[in-house]
């Protein structure tokens, strides 16, 4: 007998107005007072880090250049270095805050490669633990994330403080 899986929070996404611009350009342009709402946990000169609103695991962040580019070669030397510095910082913070047994760090370049926002490249940093791939994705095409985004924002923002 099939059991229903309730996910009422998804209705907010379904009914919400979809952005017309690039959220990866809009988020860092907003005042820091909106960082929690926009899930930004750190701002750097050339890049920033934010939580993934639809994470694979708790603590899943994205490291994003401020430059609106889809091609790695379009970043200047300082932008590339700033992006990699932010990536290294994000990995260090995720490791310190979540103590994962491993990490997936990667980039999906282009829509067919899986990029949800193909016009603005970004790194994904996903903490992993042994056995974290449970039966839900296999049986129901559903992921179970054990921590609310607000709590993840609080923990990761504190982790970035002073780094």
XYZ file of C-alpha atoms in Angstrom:
163
model
C 0.000 0.000 0.000
C 1.403 3.372 -0.965
C 1.782 5.950 1.776
C 1.416 9.637 0.976
C 4.451 11.848 1.483
C 3.418 15.320 2.571
C 5.604 18.249 1.551
C 3.379 21.323 2.051
C 6.353 23.721 1.896
C 6.652 22.948 -1.841
C 3.384 24.829 -2.487
C 5.186 28.089 -1.668
C 7.621 27.377 -4.515
C 4.877 26.266 -6.911
C 2.717 29.349 -6.305
C 5.509 31.877 -5.989
C 6.280 34.389 -8.676
C 9.326 33.224 -10.606
C 12.164 35.740 -10.894
C 12.677 37.355 -14.271
C 16.261 38.436 -13.696
C 19.279 36.552 -12.426
C 18.973 35.814 -8.703
C 22.752 35.354 -8.536
C 23.116 38.987 -9.600
C 20.218 40.259 -7.476
C 21.201 38.620 -4.164
C 24.567 40.367 -3.660
C 23.112 43.646 -4.974
C 20.523 43.603 -2.169
C 21.482 45.197 1.157
C 23.140 42.918 3.746
C 19.980 43.190 5.839
C 18.355 40.843 3.274
C 21.113 38.209 3.424
C 19.105 35.850 5.618
C 16.080 36.066 3.312
C 18.312 35.491 0.282
C 20.271 32.741 2.093
C 23.622 34.536 1.622
C 26.084 33.375 4.253
C 29.182 35.268 3.064
C 30.068 38.165 0.764
C 33.505 38.471 -0.820
C 34.858 41.093 -3.207
C 34.612 38.894 -6.318
C 32.346 36.064 -5.135
C 29.796 35.142 -2.503
C 28.385 32.020 -0.870
C 24.733 31.176 -0.350
C 22.709 28.178 0.694
C 21.011 26.158 -2.001
C 17.265 26.632 -1.491
C 16.679 23.103 -2.802
C 19.646 21.274 -1.218
C 20.914 17.737 -1.740
C 21.987 17.656 1.930
C 22.019 19.943 4.935
C 24.760 22.542 4.510
C 24.670 22.463 0.674
C 26.073 25.828 -0.421
C 26.850 27.459 -3.738
C 29.881 29.645 -4.391
C 29.081 32.226 -7.039
C 31.134 34.856 -8.855
C 29.720 38.361 -8.783
C 30.371 38.546 -12.525
C 27.403 37.329 -14.576
C 29.133 34.760 -16.777
C 28.388 31.228 -17.927
C 31.891 30.445 -19.204
C 34.915 30.014 -16.939
C 37.116 31.721 -19.530
C 35.053 34.903 -19.227
C 36.346 35.521 -15.699
C 39.349 37.808 -15.378
C 42.361 36.724 -13.323
C 41.264 38.598 -10.174
C 37.682 37.299 -10.499
C 38.929 33.718 -10.936
C 41.257 33.996 -7.941
C 38.494 35.563 -5.834
C 36.092 32.784 -6.802
C 38.602 30.078 -5.879
C 39.431 31.814 -2.575
C 35.706 31.901 -1.759
C 35.380 28.224 -2.709
C 38.256 27.254 -0.409
C 36.728 29.324 2.420
C 33.299 27.710 1.880
C 34.791 24.203 1.958
C 36.633 25.032 5.195
C 33.471 26.445 6.809
C 31.235 23.548 5.742
C 33.818 21.108 7.115
C 34.056 23.019 10.419
C 30.296 23.477 10.861
C 29.008 20.082 9.661
C 31.994 17.722 10.117
C 31.106 15.720 6.996
C 32.918 12.511 6.115
C 33.407 13.840 2.573
C 32.322 16.574 0.173
C 31.076 16.812 -3.377
C 32.476 19.963 -5.001
C 31.440 20.592 -8.564
C 30.036 22.798 -11.262
C 27.315 22.089 -13.831
C 28.130 24.142 -16.923
C 25.142 24.430 -19.258
C 21.524 23.376 -18.985
C 22.103 19.873 -20.397
C 24.822 19.351 -17.770
C 22.264 20.017 -15.037
C 22.723 23.745 -14.376
C 19.483 25.113 -12.931
C 20.766 28.641 -13.569
C 22.841 28.125 -16.687
C 23.631 31.795 -17.397
C 25.555 32.349 -14.147
C 28.145 29.702 -13.295
C 28.541 28.535 -9.711
C 30.233 25.881 -7.598
C 28.236 23.450 -5.459
C 29.686 22.317 -2.128
C 27.699 19.391 -0.711
C 28.636 17.767 2.606
C 28.355 13.960 2.567
C 28.192 11.252 5.203
C 28.314 7.479 4.906
C 24.778 6.212 4.337
C 23.279 9.652 3.605
C 21.671 8.396 0.394
C 18.611 6.805 1.895
C 15.697 4.982 0.297
C 13.676 8.130 -0.500
C 15.408 9.064 -3.798
C 15.248 5.448 -4.912
C 11.563 4.842 -4.114
C 9.904 8.223 -4.334
C 12.263 10.591 -6.205
C 12.333 12.615 -2.967
C 15.215 13.798 -0.778
C 15.102 14.088 2.979
C 17.027 17.104 4.278
C 17.303 17.025 8.047
C 17.887 20.707 8.778
C 15.773 23.792 8.062
C 17.390 26.419 5.816
C 17.061 29.059 8.524
C 19.103 26.960 10.955
C 21.671 26.174 8.252
C 21.945 29.911 7.484
C 22.527 30.699 11.168
C 25.218 28.030 11.567
C 27.070 28.785 8.329
C 26.958 32.578 8.777
C 28.544 32.113 12.186
C 31.126 29.811 10.609
C 32.121 32.477 8.049
C 32.475 35.161 10.724
C 36.119 36.028 11.129
C 37.371 33.985 8.161
